Coordinates of C-alpha atoms and ligand atoms in Angstrom, one line a residue:
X1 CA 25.1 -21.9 -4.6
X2 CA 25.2 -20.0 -1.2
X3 CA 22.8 -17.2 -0.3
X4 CA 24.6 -14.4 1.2
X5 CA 23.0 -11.4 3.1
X6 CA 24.5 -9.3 5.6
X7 CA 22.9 -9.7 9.5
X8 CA 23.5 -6.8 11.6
X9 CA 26.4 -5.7 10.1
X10 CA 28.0 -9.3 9.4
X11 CA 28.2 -11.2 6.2
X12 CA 26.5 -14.9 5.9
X13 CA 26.6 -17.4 3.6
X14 CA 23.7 -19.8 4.0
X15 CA 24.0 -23.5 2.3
X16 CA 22.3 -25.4 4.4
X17 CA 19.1 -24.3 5.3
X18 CA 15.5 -25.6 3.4
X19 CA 14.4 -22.8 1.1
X20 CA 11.2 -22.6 2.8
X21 CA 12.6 -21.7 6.0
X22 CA 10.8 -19.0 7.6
X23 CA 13.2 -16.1 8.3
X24 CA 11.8 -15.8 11.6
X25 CA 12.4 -19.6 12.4
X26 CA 16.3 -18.8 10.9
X27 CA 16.5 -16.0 13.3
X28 CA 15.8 -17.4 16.3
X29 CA 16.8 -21.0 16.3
X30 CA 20.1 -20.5 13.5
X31 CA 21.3 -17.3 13.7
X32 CA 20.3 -17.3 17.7
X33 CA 18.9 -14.2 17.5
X34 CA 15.5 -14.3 19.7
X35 CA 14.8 -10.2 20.2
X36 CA 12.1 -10.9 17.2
X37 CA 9.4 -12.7 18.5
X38 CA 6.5 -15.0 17.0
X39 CA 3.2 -13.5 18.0
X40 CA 0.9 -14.7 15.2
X41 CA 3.0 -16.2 12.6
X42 CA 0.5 -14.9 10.1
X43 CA 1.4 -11.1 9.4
X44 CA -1.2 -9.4 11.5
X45 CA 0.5 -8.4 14.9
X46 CA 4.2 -7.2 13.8
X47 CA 5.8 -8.8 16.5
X48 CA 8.6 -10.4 14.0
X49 CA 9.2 -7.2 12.2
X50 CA 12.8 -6.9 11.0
X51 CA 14.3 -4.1 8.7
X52 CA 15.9 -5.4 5.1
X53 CA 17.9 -2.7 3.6
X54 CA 19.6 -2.3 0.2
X55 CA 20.4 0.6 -2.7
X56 CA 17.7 1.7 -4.6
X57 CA 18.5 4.2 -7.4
X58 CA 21.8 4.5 -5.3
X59 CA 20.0 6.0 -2.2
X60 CA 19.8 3.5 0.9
X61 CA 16.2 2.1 1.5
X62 CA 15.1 0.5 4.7
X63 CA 11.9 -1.3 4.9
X64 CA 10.1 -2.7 7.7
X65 CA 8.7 -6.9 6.8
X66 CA 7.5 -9.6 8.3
X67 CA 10.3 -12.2 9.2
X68 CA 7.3 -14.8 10.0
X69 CA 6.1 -14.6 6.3
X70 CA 9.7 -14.7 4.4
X71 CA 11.5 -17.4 3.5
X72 CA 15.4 -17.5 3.7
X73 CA 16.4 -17.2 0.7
X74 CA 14.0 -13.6 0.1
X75 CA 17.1 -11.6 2.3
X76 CA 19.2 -13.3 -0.7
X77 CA 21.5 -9.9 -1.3
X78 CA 20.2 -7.8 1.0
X79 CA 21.3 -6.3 4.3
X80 CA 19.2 -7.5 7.0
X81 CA 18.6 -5.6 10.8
X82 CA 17.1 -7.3 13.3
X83 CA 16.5 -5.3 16.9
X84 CA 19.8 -6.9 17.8
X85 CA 21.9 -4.8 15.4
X86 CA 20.6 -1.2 16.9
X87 CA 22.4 -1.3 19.7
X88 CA 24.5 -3.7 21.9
X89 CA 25.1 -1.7 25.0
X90 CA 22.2 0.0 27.2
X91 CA 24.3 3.3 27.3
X92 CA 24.6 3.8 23.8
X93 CA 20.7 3.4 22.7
X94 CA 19.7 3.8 19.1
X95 CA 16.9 7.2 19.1
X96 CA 14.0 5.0 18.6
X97 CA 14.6 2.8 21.8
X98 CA 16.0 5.9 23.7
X99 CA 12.5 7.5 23.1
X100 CA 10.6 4.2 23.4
X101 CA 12.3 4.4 27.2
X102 CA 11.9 7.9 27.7
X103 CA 8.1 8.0 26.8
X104 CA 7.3 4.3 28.5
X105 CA 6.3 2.9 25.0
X106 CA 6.8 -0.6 26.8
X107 CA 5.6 -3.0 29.7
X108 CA 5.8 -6.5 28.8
X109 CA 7.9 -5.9 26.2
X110 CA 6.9 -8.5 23.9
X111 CA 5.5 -6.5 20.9
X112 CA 8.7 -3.8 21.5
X113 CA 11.3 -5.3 19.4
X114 CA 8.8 -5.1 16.6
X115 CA 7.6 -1.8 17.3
X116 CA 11.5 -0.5 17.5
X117 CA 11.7 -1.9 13.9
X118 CA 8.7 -0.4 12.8
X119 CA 9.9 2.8 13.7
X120 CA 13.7 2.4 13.0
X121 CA 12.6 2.3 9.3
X122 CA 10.4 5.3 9.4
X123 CA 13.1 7.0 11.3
X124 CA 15.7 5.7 8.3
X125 CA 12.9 7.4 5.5
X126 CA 12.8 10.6 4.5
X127 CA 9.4 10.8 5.0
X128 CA 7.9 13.6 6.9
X129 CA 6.6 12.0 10.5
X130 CA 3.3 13.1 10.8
X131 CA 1.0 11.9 12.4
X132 CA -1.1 10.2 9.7
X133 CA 2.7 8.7 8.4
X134 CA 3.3 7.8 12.5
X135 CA -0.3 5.7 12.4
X136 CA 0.5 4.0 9.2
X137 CA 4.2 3.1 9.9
X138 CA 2.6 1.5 13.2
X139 CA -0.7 0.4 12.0
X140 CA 1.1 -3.3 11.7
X141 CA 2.0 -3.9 15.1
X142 CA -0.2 -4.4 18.3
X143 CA 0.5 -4.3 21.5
X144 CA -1.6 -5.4 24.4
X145 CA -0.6 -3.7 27.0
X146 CA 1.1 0.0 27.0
X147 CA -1.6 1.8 24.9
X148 CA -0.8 3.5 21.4
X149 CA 0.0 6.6 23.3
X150 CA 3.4 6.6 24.4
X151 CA 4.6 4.6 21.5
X152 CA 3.3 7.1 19.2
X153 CA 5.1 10.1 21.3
X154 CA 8.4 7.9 21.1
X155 CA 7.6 7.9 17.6
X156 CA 7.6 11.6 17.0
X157 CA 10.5 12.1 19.5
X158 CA 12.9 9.7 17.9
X159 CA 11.9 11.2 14.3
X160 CA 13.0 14.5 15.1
X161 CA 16.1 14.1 14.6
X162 CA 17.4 13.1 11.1
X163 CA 19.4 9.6 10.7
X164 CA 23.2 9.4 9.3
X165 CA 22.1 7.4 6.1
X166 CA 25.4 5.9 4.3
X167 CA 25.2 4.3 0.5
X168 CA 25.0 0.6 1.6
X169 CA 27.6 -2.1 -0.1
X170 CA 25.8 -3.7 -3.1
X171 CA 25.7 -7.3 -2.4
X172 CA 24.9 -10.1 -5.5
X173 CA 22.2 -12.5 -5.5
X174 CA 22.0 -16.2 -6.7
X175 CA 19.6 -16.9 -8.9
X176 CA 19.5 -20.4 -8.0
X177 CA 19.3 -22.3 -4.5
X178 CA 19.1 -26.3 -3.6
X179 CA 18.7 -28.3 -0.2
X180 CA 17.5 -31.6 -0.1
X181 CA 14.9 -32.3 -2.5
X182 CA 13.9 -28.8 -1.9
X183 CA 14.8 -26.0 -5.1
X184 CA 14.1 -22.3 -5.1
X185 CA 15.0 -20.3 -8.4
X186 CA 15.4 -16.4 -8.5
X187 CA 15.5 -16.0 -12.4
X188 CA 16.4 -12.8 -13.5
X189 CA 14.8 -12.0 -16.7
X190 CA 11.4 -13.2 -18.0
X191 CA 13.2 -15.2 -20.6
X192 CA 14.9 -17.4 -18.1
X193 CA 11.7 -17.3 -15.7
X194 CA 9.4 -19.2 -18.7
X195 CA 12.1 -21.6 -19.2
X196 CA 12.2 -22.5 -15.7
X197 CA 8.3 -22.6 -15.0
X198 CA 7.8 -24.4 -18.2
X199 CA 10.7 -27.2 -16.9
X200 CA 9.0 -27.3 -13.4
X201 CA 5.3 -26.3 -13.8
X202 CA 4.0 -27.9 -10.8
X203 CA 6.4 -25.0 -8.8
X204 CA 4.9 -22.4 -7.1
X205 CA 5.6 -18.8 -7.9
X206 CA 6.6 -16.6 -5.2
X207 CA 6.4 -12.6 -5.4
X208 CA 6.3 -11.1 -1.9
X209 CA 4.9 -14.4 -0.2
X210 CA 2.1 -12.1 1.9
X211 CA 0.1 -15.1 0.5
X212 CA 2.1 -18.1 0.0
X213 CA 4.4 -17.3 3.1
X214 CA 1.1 -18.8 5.4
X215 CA 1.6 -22.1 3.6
X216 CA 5.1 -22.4 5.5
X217 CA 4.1 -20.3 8.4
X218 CA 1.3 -22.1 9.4
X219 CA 0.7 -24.8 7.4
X220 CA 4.8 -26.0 7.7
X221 CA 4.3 -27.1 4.1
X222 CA 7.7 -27.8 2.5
X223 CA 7.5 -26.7 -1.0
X224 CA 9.1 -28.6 -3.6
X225 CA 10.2 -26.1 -6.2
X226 CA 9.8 -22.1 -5.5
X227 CA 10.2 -19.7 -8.6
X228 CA 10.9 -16.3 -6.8
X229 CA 9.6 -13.0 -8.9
X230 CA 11.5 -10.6 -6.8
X231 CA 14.7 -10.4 -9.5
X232 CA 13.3 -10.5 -12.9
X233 CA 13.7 -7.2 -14.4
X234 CA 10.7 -7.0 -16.9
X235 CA 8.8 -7.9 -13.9
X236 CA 10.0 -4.9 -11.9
X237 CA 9.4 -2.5 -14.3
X238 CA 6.8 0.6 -14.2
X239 CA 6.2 2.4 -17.9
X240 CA 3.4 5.2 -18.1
X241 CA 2.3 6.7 -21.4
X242 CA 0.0 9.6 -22.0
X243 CA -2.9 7.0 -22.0
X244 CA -1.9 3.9 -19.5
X245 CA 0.1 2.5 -17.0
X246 CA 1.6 -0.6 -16.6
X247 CA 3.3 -2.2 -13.5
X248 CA 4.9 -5.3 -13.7
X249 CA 3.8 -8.0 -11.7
X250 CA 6.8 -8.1 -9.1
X251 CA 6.2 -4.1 -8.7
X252 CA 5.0 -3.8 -4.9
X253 CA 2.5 -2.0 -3.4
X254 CA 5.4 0.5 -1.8
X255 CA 6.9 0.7 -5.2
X256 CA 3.1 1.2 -6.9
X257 CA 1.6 3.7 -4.7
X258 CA 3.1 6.6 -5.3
X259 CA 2.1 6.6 -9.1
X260 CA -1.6 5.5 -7.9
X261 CA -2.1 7.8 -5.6
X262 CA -1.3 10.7 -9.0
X263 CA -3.5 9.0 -11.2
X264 CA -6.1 7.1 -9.1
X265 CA -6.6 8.7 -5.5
X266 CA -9.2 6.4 -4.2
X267 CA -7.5 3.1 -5.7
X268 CA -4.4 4.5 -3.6
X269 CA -6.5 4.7 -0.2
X270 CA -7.3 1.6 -0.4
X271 CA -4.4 0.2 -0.7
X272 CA -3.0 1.9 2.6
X273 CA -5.9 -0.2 3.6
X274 CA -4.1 -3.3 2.0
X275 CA -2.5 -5.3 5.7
X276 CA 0.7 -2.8 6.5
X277 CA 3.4 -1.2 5.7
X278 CA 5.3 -4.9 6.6
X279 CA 2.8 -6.5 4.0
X280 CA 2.4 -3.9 1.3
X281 CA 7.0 -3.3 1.6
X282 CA 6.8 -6.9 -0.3
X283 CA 3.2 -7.6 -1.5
X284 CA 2.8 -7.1 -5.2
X285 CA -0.6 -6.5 -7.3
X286 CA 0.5 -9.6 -9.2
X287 CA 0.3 -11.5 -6.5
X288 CA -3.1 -10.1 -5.7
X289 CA -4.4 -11.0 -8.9
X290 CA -2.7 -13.8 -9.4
X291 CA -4.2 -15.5 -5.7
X292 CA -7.4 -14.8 -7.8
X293 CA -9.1 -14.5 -4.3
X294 CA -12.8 -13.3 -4.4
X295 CA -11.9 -10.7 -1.7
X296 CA -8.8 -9.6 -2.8
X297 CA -8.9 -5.5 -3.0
X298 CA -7.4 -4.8 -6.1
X299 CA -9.2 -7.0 -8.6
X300 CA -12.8 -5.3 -8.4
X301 CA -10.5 -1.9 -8.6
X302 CA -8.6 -3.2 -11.6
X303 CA -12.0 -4.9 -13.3
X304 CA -13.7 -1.4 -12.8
X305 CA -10.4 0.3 -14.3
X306 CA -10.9 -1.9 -17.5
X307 CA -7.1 -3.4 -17.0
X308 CA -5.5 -5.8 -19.5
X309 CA -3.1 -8.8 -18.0
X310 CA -0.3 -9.2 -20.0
X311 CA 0.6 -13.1 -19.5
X312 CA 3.2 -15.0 -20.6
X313 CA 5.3 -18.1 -20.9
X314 CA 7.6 -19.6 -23.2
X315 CA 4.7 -19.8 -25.9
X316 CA 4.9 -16.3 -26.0
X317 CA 2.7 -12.9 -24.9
X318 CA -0.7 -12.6 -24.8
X319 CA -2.8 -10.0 -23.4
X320 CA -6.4 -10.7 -21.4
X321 CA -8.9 -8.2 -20.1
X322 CA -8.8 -9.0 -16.1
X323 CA -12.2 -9.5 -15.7
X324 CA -11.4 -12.5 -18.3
X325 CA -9.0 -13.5 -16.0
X326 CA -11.1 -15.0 -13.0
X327 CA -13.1 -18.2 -14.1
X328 CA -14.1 -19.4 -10.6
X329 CA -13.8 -19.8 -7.4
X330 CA -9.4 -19.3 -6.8
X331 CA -9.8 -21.1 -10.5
X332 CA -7.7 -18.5 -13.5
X333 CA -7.1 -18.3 -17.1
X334 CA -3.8 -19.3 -16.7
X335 CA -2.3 -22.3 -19.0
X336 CA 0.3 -24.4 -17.6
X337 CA 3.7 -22.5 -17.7
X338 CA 2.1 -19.0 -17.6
X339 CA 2.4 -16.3 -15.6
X340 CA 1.3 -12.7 -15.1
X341 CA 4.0 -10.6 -16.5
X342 CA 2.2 -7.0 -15.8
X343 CA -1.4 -5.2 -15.2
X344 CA -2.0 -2.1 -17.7
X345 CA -4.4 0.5 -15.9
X346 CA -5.8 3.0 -18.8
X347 CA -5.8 6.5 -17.7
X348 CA -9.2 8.5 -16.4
X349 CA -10.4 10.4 -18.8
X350 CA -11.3 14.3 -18.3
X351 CA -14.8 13.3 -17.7
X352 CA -14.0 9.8 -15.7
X353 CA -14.0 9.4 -11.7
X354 CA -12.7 6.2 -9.9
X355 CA -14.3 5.8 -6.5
X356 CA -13.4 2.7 -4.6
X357 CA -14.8 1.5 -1.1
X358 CA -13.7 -1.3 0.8
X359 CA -15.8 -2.4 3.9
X360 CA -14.4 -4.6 6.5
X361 CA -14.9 -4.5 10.6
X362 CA -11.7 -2.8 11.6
X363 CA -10.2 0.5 9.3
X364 CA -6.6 -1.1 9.2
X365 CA -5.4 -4.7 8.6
X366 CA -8.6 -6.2 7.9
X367 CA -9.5 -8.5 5.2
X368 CA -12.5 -6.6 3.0
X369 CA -16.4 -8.3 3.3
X370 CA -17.3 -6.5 0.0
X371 CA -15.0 -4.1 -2.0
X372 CA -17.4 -1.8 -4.5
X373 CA -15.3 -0.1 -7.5
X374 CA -16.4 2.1 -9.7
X375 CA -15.9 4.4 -13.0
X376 CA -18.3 6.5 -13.6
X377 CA -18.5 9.0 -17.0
X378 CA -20.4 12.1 -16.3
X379 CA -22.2 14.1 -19.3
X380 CA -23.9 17.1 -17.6
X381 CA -26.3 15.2 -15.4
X382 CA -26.3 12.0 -17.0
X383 CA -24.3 8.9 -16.8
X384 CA -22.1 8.2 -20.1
X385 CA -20.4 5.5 -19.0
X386 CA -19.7 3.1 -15.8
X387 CA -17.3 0.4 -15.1
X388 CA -19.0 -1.5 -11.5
X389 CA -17.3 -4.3 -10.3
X390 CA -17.5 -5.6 -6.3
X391 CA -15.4 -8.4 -4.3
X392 CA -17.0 -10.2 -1.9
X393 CA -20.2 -10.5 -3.5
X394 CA -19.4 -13.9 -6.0
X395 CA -16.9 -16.6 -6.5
X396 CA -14.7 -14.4 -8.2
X397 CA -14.3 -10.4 -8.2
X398 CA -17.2 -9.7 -11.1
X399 CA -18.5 -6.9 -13.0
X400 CA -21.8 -5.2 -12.1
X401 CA -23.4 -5.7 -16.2
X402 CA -27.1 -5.0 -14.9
X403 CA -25.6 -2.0 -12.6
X404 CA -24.0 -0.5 -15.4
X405 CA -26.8 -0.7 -17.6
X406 CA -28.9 0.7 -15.0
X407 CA -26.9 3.7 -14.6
X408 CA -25.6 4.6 -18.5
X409 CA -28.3 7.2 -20.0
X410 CA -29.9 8.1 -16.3
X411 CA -29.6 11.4 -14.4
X412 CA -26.6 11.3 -12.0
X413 CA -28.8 12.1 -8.8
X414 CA -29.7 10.5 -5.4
X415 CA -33.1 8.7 -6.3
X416 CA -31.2 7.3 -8.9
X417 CA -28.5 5.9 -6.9
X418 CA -31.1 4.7 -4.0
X419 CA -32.6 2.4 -6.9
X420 CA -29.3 0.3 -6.7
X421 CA -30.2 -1.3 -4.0
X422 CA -32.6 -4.3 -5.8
X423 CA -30.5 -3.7 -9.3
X424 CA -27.2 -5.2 -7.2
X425 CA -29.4 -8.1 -6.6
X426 CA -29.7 -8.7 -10.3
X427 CA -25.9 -9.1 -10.8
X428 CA -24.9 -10.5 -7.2
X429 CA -25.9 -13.5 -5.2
X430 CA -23.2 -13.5 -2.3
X431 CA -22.7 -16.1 0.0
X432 CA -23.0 -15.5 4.3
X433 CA -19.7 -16.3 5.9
X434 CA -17.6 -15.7 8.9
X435 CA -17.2 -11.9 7.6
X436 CA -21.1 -11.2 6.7
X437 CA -24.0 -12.6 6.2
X438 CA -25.6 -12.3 2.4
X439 CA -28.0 -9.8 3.3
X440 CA -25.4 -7.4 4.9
X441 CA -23.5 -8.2 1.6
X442 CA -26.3 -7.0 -0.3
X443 CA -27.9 -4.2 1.4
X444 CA -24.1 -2.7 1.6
X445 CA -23.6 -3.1 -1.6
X446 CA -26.8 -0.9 -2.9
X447 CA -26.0 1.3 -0.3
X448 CA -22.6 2.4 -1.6
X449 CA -24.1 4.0 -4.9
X450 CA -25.6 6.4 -2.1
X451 CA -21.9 6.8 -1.0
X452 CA -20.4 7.1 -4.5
X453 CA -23.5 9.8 -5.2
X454 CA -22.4 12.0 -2.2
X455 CA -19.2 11.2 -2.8
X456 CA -18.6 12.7 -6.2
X457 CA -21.0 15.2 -5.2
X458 CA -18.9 16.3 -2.7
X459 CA -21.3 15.8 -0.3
X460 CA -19.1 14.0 2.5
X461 CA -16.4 16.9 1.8
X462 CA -18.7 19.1 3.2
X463 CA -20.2 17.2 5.9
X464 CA -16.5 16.5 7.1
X465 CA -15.8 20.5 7.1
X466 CA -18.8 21.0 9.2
X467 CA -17.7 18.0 11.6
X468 CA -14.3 19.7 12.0
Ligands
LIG501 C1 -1.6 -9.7 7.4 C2 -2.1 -9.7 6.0 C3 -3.0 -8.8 5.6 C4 -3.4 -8.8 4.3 N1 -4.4 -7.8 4.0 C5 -4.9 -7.8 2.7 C6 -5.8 -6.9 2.3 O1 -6.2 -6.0 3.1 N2 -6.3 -6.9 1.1 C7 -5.9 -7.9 0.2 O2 -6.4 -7.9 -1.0 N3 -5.0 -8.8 0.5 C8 -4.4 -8.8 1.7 N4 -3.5 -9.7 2.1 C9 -3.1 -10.7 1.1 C10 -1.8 -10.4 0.3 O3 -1.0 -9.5 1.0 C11 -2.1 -9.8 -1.0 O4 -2.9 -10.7 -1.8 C12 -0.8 -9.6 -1.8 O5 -1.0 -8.8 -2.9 C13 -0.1 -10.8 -2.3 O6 1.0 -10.5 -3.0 P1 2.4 -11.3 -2.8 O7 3.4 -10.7 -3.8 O8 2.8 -11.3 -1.4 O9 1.9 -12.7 -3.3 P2 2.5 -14.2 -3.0 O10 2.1 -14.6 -1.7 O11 3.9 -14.2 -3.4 O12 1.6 -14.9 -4.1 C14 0.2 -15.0 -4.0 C15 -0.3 -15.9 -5.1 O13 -0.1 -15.3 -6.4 C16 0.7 -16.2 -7.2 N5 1.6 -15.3 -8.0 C17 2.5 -14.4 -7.5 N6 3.1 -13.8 -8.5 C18 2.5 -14.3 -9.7 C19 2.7 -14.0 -11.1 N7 3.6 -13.1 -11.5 N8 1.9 -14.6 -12.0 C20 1.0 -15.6 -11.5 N9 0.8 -15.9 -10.2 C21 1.5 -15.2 -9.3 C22 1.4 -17.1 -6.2 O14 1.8 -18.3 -6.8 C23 0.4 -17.3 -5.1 O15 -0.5 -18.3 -5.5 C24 -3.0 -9.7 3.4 C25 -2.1 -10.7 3.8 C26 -1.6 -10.7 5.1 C27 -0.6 -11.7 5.5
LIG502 S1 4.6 -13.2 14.1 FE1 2.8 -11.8 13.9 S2 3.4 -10.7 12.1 FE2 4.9 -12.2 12.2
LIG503 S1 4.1 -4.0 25.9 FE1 3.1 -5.9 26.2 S2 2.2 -6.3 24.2 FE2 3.1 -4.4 24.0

């Protein structure tokens, strides 16, 4: 079958291209469309940022990705927009590059296209362009050159002004796709999805590809048999009860937030922490778990959270407490044929708090050296209950036992939380790498309890009001 997507405005029907063609390399050497550039072919620098567009609950939505970590057969049914399709004469400019001119937002040009995308979906939202929404929508791009300045002030200029948004044509997707000795399967319901993974279980399962995209990005590894999350419904779905809520494992972080940020505040900063905008538009929290890497940022939040995997196959359901999940090193529970299906997060109860913390050397698009979470249950003074888990500090995300223990029956105050700092030794011995060396693992990892103390005292509210 023939993927079809619209490009700029034109239909295409694609036959003949591998299934682990990089959209980017599709762009610029197929379609012939070379505005989107390659910068780092890794997701960090935004240079390749394109726009896919499609109806969601019958409003148009237009997000910003990464063409360098897609494959083709992702913009399967979608509309895509590449900087070409904005405008094709210099007299009639689209707002954002109009403003991008007016405010010099460019000089060698090179990371423009991508920052024109960037904003051209902001500009499409309906969100309000503040400032804080102006740093995140650009927080994936760099540029070398022009300073943040004058992009930013093209930013506000060209959001102004509201877009003329139409209903977009609804375009079907295959659900399979051959080339060569290369197959890529889009099943549609789980049902379909276990029958396929349990005839090809060697495939490997693609949600966003934030993850697996580098394997055909950089590593030009052509994958035999792909198994795309992105259509199955139960997968896609998002259910909350009075006591839980469950995303299914193809729910991105776009999709997610806006129910985190409700429940869990803190969970939901740090995932605006998670890449950018371009990662987090396609990046699920299944894949997250399901990379099982031991500095992933939701795990420790999840394990902390007490959050149940629901994981199936064509054996059936079976549910697993996620800190179950993680046997060692990138190593999971999963039996041949199984997947993650969704992640149930209990509510906080009235006398719960969730704090997470996530340190790394830059504030935005950096991957995390340790990642503390924790729930902590407050009787008066004293701790009724905590939930620790940290990333970065073991082979897998792990829960703090001798932390908790430590805590549950003590007074909630600061000498308390300053005698952390050996207890984390008791559960953690972490390893010195390129991000930190074991000591600065450790010491950190103490010292957030000081944190978490002043945070849920309020403490750094206050010291932030005087600093105003
Ligand atoms: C520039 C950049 C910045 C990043 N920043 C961060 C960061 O700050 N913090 C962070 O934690 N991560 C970060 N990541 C990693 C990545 O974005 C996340 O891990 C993301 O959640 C992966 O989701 P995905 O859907 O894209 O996964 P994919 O790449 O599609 O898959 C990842 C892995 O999970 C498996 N998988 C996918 N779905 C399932 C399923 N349903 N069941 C079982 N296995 C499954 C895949 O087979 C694969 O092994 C970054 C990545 C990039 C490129
Ligand atoms: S080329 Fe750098 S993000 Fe794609
Ligand atoms: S204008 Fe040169 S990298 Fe941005």
């Amino acid at each position: 079958m023939a993927l079809q997507f619209t490009l700029n405005g034109e239909m295409r029907q694609v036959s003949s291209v591998a299934p682990t063609m990089t959209v980017l390399d599709y762009l610029r050497e197929y379609a012939e469309l070379t505005g989107t550039k390659e910068g780092c072919a890794e997701g960090d620098c935004g240079a390749c940022t394109i726009v896919l567009a499609e109806n969601v609950d019958g409003k148009p939505s237009y997000q910003a990705v990464n063409a360098c970590l897609l494959v083709v057969p992702q913009l399967d049914g979608k509309h895509v927009i590449t900087v070409e399709g904005l405008s094709d004469t210099d007299e009639l400019l689209d707002p954002v590059q109009d403003a991008m001119v007016k405010t010099d937002g460019t000089q060698c040009g090179f990371c423009t296209p991508g920052f024109i995308m960037a904003l051209y979906a902001l500009r499409q939202s309906d969100e309000e362009a503040s400032d804080g929404v102006i740093h995140d929508a650009l927080a994936g791009n760099l540029c070398r050159c022009t300073g943040y300045r004058p992009i930013v002030e093209a930013a506000r200029e060209a959001c102004a002004s509201a877009p003329d948004n139409t209903v977009l044509e609804a375009l079907s997707a295959s659900s399979e796709y051959f080339e060569g000795d290369q197959s890529f399967y889009a099943p549609t319901s789980i049902a379909e999805m276990a029958d396929v993974f349990a005839a090809n279980p060697e495939a490997n399962l693609l949600g966003g590809g934030t993850d697996l995209g580098i394997l055909v990005s950089k590593e030009r590894e052509a994958l035999a048999t792909v198994i795309h999350t992105a259509h199955v419904a139960e997968l896609l779905e998002i259910e909350e009860t009075d006591k839980d809520i469950t995303f299914g494992a193809a729910v991105t972080y776009t999709e997610a937030l806006p129910f985190i940020e409700r429940l869990y505040p803190s969970f939901a900063t740090m995932i605006t922490r998670i890449g950018s905008r371009q990662i987090r538009n396609v990046g699920t929290i299944g894949g997250n778990v399901g990379n099982a890497s031991p500095i992933g940022d939701t795990p420790p939040c999840l394990i902390a959270l007490d959050a149940t995997l629901a994981l199936y196959s064509k054996a059936g359901e079976r549910e697993l407490p996620i800190e179950e999940f993680f046997l060692d090193y990138r190593k999971t529970d999963l039996k041949q044929g199984e997947f993650i299906k969704a992640i149930r997060i209990p509510k906080l109860s009235e006398n719960q708090e969730f704090r997470t913390y996530k340190i790394s050397k830059r504030y935005d698009q950096d991957i995390s050296a340790v990642i503390g979470a924790y729930r902590i249950e407050l009787d008066g003074e004293k701790v009724a209950g905590a939930r620790i888990a940290y990333g970065g500090m073991a082979a897998t995300p792990k829960r703090g036992v001798a932390c908790e223990a430590a805590l549950i029956g003590n007074s909630w105050d600061l000498a308390t939380a300053m005698t952390m700092l050996s207890v984390v030794q008791e559960d953690y011995q972490p390893i010195s790498d390129h991000r930190a060396t074991k000591e600065y693992r450790l010491q950190v990892a103490g010292n957030l309890f000081q944190r978490l103390y002043q945070d849920l005292a309020g403490v750094e509210e206050a010291l932030e009001v005087v600093a105003v």
